[in-house]
mmCIF file with all atom_site columns, C-alpha atoms in Angstrom:
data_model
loop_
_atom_site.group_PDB
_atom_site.id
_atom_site.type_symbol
_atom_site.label_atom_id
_atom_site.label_alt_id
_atom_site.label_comp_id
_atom_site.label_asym_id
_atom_site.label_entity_id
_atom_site.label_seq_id
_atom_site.pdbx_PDB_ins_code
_atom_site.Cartn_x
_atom_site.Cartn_y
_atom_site.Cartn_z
_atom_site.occupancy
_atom_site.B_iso_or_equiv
_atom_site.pdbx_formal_charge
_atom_site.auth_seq_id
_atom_site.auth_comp_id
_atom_site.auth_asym_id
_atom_site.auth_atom_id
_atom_site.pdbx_PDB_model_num
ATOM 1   C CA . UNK T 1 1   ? 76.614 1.847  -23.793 1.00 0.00 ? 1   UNK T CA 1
ATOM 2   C CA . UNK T 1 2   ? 73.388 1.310  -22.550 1.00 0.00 ? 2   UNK T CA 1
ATOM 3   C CA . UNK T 1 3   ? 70.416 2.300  -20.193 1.00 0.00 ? 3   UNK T CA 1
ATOM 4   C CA . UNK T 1 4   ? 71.362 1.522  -17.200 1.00 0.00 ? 4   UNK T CA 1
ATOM 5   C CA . UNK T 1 5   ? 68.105 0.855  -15.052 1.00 0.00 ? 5   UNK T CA 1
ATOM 6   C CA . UNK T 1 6   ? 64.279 1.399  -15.170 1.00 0.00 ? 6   UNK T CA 1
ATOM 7   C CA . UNK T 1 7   ? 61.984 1.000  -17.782 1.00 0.00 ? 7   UNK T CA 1
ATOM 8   C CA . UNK T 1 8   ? 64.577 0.499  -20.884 1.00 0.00 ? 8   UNK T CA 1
ATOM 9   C CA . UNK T 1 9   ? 66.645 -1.233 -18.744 1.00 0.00 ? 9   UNK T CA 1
ATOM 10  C CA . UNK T 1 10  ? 69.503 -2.610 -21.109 1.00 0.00 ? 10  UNK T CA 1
ATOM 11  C CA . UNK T 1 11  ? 68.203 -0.905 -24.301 1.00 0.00 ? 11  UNK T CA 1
ATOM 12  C CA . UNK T 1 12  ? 71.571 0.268  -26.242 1.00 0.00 ? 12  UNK T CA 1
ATOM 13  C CA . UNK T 1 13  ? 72.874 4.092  -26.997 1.00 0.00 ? 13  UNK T CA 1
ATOM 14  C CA . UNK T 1 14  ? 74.543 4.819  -30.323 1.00 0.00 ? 14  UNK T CA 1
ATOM 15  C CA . UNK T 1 15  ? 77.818 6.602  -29.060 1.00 0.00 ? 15  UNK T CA 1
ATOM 16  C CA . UNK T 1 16  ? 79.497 9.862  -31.192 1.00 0.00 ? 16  UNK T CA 1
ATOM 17  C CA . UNK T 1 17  ? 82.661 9.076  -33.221 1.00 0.00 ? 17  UNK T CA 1
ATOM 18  C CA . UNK T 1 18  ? 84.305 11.960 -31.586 1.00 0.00 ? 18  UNK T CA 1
ATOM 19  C CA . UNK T 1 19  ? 87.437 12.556 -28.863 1.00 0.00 ? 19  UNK T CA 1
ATOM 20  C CA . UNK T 1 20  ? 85.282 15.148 -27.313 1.00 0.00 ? 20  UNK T CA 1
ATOM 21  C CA . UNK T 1 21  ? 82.673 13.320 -25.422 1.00 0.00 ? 21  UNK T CA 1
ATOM 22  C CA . UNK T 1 22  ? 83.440 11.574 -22.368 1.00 0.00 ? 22  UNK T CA 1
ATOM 23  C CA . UNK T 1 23  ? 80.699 9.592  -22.070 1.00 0.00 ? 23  UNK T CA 1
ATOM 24  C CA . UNK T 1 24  ? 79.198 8.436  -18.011 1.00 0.00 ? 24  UNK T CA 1
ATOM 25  C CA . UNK T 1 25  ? 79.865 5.068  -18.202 1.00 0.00 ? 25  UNK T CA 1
ATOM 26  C CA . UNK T 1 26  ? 76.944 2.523  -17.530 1.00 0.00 ? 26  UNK T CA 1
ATOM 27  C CA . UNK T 1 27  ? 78.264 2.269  -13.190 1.00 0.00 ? 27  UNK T CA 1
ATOM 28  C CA . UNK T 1 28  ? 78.117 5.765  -13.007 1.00 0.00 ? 28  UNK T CA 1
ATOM 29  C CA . UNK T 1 29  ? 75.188 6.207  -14.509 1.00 0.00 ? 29  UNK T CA 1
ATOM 30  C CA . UNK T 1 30  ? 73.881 3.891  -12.289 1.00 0.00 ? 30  UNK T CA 1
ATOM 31  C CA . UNK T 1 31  ? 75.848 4.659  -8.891  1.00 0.00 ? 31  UNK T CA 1
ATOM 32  C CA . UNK T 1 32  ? 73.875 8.217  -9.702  1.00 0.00 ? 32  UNK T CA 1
ATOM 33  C CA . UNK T 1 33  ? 70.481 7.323  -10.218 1.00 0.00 ? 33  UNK T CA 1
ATOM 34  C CA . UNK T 1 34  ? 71.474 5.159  -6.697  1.00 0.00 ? 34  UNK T CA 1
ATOM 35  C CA . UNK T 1 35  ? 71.639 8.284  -5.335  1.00 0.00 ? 35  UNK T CA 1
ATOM 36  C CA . UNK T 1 36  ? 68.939 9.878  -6.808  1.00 0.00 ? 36  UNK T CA 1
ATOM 37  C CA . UNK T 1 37  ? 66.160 7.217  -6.656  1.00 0.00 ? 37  UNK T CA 1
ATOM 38  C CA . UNK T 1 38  ? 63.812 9.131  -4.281  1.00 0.00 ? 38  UNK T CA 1
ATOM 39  C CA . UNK T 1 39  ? 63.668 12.418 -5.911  1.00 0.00 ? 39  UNK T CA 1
ATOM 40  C CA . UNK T 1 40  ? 64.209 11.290 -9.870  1.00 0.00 ? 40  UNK T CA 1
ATOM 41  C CA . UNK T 1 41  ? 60.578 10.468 -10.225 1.00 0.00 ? 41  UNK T CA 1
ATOM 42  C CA . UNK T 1 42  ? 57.853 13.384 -11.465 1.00 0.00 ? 42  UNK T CA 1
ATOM 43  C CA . UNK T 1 43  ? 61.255 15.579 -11.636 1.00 0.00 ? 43  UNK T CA 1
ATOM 44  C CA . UNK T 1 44  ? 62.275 18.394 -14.345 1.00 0.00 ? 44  UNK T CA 1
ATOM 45  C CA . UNK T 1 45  ? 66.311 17.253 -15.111 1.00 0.00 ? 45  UNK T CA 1
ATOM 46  C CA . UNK T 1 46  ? 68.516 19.639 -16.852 1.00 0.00 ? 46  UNK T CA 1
ATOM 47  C CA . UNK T 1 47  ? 71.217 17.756 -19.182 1.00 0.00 ? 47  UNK T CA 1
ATOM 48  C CA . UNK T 1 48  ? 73.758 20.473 -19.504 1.00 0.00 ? 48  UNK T CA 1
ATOM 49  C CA . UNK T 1 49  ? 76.220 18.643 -21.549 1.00 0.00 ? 49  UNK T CA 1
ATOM 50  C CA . UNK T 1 50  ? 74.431 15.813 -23.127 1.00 0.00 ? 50  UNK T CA 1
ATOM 51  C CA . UNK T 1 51  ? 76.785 14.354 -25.615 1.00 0.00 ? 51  UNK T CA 1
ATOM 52  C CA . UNK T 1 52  ? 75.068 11.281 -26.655 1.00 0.00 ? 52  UNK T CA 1
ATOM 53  C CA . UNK T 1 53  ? 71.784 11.921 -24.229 1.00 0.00 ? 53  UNK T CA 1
ATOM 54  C CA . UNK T 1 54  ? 72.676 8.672  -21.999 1.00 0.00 ? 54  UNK T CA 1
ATOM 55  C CA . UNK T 1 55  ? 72.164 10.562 -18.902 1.00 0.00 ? 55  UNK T CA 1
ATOM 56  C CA . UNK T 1 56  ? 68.865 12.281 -19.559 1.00 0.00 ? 56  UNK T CA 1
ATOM 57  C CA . UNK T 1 57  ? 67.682 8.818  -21.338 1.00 0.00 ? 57  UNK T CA 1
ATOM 58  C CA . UNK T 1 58  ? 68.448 7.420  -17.751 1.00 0.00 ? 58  UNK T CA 1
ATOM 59  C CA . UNK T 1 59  ? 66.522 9.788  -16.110 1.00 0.00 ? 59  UNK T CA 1
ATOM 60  C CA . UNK T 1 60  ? 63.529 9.522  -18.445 1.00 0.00 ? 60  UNK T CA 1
ATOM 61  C CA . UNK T 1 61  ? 63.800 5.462  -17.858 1.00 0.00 ? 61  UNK T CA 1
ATOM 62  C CA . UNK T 1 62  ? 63.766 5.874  -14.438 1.00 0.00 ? 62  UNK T CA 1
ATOM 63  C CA . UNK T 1 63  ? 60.365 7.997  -13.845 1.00 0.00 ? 63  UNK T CA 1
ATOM 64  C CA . UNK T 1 64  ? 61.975 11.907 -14.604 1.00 0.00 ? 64  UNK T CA 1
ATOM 65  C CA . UNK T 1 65  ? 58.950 13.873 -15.850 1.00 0.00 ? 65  UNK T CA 1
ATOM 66  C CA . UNK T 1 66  ? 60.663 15.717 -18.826 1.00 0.00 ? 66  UNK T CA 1
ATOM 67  C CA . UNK T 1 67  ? 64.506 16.630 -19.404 1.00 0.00 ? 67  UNK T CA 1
ATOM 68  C CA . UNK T 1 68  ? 66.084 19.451 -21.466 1.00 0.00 ? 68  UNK T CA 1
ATOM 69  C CA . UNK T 1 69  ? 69.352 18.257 -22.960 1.00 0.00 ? 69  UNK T CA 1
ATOM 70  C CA . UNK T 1 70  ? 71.540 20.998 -24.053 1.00 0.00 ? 70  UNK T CA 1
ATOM 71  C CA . UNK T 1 71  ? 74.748 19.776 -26.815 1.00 0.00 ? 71  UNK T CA 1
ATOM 72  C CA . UNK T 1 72  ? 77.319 22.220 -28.267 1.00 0.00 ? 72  UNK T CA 1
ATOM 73  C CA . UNK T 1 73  ? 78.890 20.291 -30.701 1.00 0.00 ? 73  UNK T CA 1
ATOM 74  C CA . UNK T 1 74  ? 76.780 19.591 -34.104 1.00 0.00 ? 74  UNK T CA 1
ATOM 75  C CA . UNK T 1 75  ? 78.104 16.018 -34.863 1.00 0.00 ? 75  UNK T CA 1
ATOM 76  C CA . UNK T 1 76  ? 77.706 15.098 -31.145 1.00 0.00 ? 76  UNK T CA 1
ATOM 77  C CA . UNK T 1 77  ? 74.171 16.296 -31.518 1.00 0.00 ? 77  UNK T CA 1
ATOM 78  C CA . UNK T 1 78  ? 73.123 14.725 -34.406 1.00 0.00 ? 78  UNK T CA 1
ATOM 79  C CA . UNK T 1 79  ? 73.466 11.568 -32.316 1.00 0.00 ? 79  UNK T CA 1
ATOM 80  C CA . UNK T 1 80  ? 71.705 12.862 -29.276 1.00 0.00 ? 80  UNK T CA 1
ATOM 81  C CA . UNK T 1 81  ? 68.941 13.367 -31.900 1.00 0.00 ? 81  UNK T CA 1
ATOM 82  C CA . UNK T 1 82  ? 68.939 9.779  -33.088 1.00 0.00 ? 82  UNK T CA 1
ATOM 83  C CA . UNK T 1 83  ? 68.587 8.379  -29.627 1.00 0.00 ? 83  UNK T CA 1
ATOM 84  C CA . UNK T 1 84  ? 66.119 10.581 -28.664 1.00 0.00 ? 84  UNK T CA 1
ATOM 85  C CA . UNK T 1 85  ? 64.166 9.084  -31.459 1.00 0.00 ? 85  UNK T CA 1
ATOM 86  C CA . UNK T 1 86  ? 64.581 5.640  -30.651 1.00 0.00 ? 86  UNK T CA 1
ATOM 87  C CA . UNK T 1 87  ? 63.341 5.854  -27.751 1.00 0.00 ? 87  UNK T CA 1
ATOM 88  C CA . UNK T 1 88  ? 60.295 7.803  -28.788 1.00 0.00 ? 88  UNK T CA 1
ATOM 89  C CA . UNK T 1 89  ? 61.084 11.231 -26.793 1.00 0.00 ? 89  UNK T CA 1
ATOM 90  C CA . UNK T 1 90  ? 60.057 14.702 -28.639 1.00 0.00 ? 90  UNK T CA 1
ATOM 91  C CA . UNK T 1 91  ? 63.472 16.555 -29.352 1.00 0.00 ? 91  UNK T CA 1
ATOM 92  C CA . UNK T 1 92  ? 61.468 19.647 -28.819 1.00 0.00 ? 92  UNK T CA 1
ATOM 93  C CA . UNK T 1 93  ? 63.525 19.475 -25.553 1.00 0.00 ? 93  UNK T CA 1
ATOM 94  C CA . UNK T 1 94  ? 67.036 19.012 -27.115 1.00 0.00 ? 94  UNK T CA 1
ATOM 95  C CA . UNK T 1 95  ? 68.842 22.240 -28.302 1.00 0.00 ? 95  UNK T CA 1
ATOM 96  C CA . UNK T 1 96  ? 72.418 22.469 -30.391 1.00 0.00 ? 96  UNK T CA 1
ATOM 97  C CA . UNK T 1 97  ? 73.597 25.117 -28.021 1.00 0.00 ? 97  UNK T CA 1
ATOM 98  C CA . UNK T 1 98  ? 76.630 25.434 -25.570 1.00 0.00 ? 98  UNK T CA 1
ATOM 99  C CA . UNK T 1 99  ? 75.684 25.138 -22.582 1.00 0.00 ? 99  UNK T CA 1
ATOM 100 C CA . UNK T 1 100 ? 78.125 28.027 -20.954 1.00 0.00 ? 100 UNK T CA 1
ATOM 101 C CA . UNK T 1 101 ? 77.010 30.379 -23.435 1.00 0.00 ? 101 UNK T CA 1
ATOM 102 C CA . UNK T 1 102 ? 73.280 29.697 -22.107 1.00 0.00 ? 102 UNK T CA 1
ATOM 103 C CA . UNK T 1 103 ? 74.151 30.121 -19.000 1.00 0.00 ? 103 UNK T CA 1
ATOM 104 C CA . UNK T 1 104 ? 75.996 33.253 -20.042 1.00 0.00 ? 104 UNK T CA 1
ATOM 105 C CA . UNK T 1 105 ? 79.368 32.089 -18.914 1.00 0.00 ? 105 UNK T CA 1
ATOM 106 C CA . UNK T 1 106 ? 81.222 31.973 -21.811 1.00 0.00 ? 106 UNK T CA 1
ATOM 107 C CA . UNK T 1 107 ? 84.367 35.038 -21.696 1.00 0.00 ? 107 UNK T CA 1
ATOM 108 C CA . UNK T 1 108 ? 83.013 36.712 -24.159 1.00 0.00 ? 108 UNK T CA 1
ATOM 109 C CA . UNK T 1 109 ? 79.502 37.320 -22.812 1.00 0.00 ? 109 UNK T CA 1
ATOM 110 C CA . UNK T 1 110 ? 81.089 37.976 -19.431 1.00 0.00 ? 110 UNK T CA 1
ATOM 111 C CA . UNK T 1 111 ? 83.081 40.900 -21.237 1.00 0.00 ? 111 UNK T CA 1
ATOM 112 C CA . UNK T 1 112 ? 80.747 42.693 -22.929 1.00 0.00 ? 112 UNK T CA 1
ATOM 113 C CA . UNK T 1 113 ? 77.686 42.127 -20.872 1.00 0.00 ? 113 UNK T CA 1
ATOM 114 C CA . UNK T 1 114 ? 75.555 40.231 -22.878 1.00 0.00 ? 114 UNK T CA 1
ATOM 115 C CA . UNK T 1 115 ? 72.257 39.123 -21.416 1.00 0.00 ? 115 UNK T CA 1
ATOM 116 C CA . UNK T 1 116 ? 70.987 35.733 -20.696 1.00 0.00 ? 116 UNK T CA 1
ATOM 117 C CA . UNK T 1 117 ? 68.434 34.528 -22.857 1.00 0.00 ? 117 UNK T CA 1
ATOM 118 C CA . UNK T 1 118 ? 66.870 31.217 -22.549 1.00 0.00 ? 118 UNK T CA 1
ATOM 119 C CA . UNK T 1 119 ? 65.275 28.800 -24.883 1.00 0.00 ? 119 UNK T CA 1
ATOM 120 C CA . UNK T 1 120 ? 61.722 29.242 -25.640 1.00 0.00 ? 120 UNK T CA 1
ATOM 121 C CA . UNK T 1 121 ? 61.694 25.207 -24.297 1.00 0.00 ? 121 UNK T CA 1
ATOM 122 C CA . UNK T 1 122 ? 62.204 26.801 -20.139 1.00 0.00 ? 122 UNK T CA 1
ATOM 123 C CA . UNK T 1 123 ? 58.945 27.028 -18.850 1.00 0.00 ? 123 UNK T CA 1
ATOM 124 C CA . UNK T 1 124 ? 59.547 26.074 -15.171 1.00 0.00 ? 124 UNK T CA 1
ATOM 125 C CA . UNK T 1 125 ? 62.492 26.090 -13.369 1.00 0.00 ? 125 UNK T CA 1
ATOM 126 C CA . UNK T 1 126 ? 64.105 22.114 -12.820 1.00 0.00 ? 126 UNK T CA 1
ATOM 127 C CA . UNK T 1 127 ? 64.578 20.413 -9.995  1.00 0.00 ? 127 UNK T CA 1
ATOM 128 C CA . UNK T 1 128 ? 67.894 18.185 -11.122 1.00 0.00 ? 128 UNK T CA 1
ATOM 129 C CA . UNK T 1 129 ? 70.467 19.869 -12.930 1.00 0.00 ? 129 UNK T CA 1
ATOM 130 C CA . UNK T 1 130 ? 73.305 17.545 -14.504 1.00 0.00 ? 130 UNK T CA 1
ATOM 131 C CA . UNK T 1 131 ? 76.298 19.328 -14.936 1.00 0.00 ? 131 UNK T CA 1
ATOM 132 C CA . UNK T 1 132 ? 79.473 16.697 -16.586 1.00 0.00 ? 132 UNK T CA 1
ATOM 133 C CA . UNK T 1 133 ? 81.088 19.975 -18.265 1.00 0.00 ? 133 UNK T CA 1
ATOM 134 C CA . UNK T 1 134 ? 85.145 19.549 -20.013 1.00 0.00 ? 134 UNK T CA 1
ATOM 135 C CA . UNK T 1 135 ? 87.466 18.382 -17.046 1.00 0.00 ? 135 UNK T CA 1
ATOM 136 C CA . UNK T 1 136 ? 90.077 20.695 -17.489 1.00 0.00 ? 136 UNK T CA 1
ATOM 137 C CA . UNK T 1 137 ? 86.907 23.443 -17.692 1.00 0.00 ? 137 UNK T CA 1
ATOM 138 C CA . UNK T 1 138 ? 85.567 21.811 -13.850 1.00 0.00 ? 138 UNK T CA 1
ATOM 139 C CA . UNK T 1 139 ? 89.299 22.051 -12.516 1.00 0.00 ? 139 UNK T CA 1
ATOM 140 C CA . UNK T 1 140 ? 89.831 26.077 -13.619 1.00 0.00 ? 140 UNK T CA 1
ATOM 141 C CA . UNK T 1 141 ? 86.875 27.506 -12.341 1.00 0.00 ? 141 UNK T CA 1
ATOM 142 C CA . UNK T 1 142 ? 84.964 25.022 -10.617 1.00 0.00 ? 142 UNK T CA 1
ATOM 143 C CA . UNK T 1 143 ? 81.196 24.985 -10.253 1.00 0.00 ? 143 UNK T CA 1
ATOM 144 C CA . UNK T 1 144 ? 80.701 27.632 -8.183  1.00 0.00 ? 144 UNK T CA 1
ATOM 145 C CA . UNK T 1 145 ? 80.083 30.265 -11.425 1.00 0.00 ? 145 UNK T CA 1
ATOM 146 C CA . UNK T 1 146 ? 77.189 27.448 -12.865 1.00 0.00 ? 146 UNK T CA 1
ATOM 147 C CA . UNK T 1 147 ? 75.524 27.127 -9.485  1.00 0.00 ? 147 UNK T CA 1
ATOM 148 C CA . UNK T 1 148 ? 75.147 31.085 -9.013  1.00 0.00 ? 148 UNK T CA 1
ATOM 149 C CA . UNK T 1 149 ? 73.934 31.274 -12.330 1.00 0.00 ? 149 UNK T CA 1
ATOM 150 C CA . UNK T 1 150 ? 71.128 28.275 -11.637 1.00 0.00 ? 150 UNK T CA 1
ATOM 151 C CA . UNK T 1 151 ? 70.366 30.114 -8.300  1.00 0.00 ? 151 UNK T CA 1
ATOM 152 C CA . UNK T 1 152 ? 69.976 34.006 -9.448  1.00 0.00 ? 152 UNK T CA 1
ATOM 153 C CA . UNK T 1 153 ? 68.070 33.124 -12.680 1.00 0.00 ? 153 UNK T CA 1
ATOM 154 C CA . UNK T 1 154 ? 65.975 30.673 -10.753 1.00 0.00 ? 154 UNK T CA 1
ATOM 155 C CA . UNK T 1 155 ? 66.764 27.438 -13.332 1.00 0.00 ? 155 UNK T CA 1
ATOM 156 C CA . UNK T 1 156 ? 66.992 25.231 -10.158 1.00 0.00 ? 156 UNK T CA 1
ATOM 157 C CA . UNK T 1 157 ? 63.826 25.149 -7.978  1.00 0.00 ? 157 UNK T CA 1
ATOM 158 C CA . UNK T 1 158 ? 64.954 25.840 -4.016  1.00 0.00 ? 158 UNK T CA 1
ATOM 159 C CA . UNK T 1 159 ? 65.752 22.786 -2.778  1.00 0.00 ? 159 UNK T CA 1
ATOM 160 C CA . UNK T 1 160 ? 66.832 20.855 -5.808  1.00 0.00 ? 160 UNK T CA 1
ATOM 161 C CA . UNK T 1 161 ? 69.582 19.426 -6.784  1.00 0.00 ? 161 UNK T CA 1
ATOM 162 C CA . UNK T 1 162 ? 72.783 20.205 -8.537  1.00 0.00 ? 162 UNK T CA 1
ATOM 163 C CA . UNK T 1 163 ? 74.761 17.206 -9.951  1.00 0.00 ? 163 UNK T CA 1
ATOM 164 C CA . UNK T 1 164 ? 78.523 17.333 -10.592 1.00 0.00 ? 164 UNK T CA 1
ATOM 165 C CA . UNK T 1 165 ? 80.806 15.016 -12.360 1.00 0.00 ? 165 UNK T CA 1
ATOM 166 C CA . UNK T 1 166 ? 84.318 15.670 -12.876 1.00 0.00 ? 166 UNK T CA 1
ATOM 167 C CA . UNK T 1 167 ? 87.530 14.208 -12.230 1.00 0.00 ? 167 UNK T CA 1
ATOM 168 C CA . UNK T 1 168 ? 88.366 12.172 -9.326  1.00 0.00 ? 168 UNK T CA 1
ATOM 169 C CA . UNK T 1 169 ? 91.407 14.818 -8.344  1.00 0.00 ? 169 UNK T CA 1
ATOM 170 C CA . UNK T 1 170 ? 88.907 17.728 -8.277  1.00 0.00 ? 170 UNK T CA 1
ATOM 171 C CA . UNK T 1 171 ? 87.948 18.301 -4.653  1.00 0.00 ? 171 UNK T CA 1
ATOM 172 C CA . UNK T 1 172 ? 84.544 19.351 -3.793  1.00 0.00 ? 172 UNK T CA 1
ATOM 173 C CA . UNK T 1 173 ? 84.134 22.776 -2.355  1.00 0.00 ? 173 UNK T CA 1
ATOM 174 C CA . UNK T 1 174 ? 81.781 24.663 -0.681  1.00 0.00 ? 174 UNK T CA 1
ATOM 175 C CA . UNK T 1 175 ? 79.043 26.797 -2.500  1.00 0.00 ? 175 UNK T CA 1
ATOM 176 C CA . UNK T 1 176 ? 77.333 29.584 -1.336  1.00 0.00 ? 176 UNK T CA 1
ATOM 177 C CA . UNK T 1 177 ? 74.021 28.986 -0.883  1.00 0.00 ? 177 UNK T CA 1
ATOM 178 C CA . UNK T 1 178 ? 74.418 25.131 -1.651  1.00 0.00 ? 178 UNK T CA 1
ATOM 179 C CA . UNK T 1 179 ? 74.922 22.458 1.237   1.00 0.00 ? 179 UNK T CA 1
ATOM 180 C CA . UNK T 1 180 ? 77.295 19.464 -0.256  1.00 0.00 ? 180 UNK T CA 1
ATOM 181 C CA . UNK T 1 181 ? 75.050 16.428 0.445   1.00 0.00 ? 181 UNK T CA 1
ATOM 182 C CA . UNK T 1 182 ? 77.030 13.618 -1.408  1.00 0.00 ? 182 UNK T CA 1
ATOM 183 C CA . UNK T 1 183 ? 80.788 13.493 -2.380  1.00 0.00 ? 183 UNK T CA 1
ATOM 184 C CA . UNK T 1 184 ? 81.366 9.972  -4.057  1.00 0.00 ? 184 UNK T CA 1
ATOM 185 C CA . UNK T 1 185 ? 84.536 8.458  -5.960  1.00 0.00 ? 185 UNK T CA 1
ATOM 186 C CA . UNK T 1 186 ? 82.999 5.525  -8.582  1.00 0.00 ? 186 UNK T CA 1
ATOM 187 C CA . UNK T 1 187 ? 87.179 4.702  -10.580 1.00 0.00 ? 187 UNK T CA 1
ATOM 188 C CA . UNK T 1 188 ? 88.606 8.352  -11.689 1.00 0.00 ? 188 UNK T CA 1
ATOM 189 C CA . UNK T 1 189 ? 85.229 9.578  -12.076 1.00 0.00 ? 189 UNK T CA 1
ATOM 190 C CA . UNK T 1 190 ? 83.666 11.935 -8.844  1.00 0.00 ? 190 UNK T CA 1
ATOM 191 C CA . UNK T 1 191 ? 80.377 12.504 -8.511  1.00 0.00 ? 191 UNK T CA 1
ATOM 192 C CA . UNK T 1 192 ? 79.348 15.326 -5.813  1.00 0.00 ? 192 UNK T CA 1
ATOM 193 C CA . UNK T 1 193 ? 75.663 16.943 -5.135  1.00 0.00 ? 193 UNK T CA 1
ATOM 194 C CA . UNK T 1 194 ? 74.488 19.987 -3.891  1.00 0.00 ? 194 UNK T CA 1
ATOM 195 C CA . UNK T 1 195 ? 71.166 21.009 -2.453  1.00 0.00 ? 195 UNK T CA 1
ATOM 196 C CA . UNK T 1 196 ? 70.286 24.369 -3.193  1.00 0.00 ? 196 UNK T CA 1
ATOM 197 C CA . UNK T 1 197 ? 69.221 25.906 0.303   1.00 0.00 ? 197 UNK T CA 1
ATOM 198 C CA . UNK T 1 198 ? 65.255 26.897 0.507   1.00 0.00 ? 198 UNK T CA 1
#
């Protein structure tokens, strides 16, 4: 694995020994920041299931202004951690934390009410959001719950953008208060964005 364009163009990633990351590979990685290439620069991107960091390192290589990466599992971030410090970038944005359970979507917190409470790391609210959650997670509930939760707690800025990637059999839907801009097949990986609406 390795950055796929900008400034560390070609730099390599160390990759988790673990069965549950799916990392974006390289053309994805790149096919998105295709996509992305007029807004990624000065932006606030939200990594909301980092794994290994290669996506926010992408953004950061391409001109983002800061991202917050956000990794559940310990191991996993461990090596998020190491990456971040090869390449020089203050893990003061990086937080061991699930990224459902920040967003207050775990079943749990939906039971019993539990209020969302975010890192002391949120400032502003982001412009890109990066969401690559567990497949099988994206298939039973879609993104719809995530993109509410971005909207009403103003985490994504009107007008900016809300990244999915998920299987290639999950069909995009529509999203209140969203308009689907890009719906793209790269393999068995689908990448579809939303534009919040102003």
């Amino acid at each position: 694995m390795r950055i796929s364009g900008g400034e560390w163009c070609g730099r390599p990633l160390l990759m988790p020994k673990s069965d549950l990351v799916r990392p974006t590979q390289d053309r994805v990685r790149e096919a998105l920041f295709n996509l992305l290439m007029y807004v990624i620069k000065g932006a606030r991107f939200l990594d909301l299931f980092a794994g290994s960091g290669a996506v926010g390192l992408d953004a950061l290589s391409r001109g983002a202004k800061q991202v917050t990466f956000l990794e559940k599992d310990r191991k996993v971030y461990q090596t998020l951690l190491k990456n971040l410090e090869t390449f020089q970038v203050d893990s003061l944005y990086a937080k061991n934390t699930d990224a459902l359970a920040w967003l207050g979507l775990t079943e749990a917190q939906q039971k019993h009410g539990r209020t969302f409470a975010p890192p002391s790391m949120l400032s502003q609210a982001f412009d890109i959001v990066f969401c690559d959650p567990p497949y099988l997670w994206a298939q039973e509930h879609g993104f719809a719950p995530i993109a509410q939760v971005l909207a009403e707690r103003n985490l994504l800025v009107p007008g900016g953008l809300l990244v999915t990637e998920t299987d290639y059999r999950t069909d995009p839907v529509d999203i209140p208060g969203y308009t689907l801009q890009k719906d793209r097949l790269y393999g068995k990986t689908r990448l579809v964005i939303y534009r919040r609406e102003v």
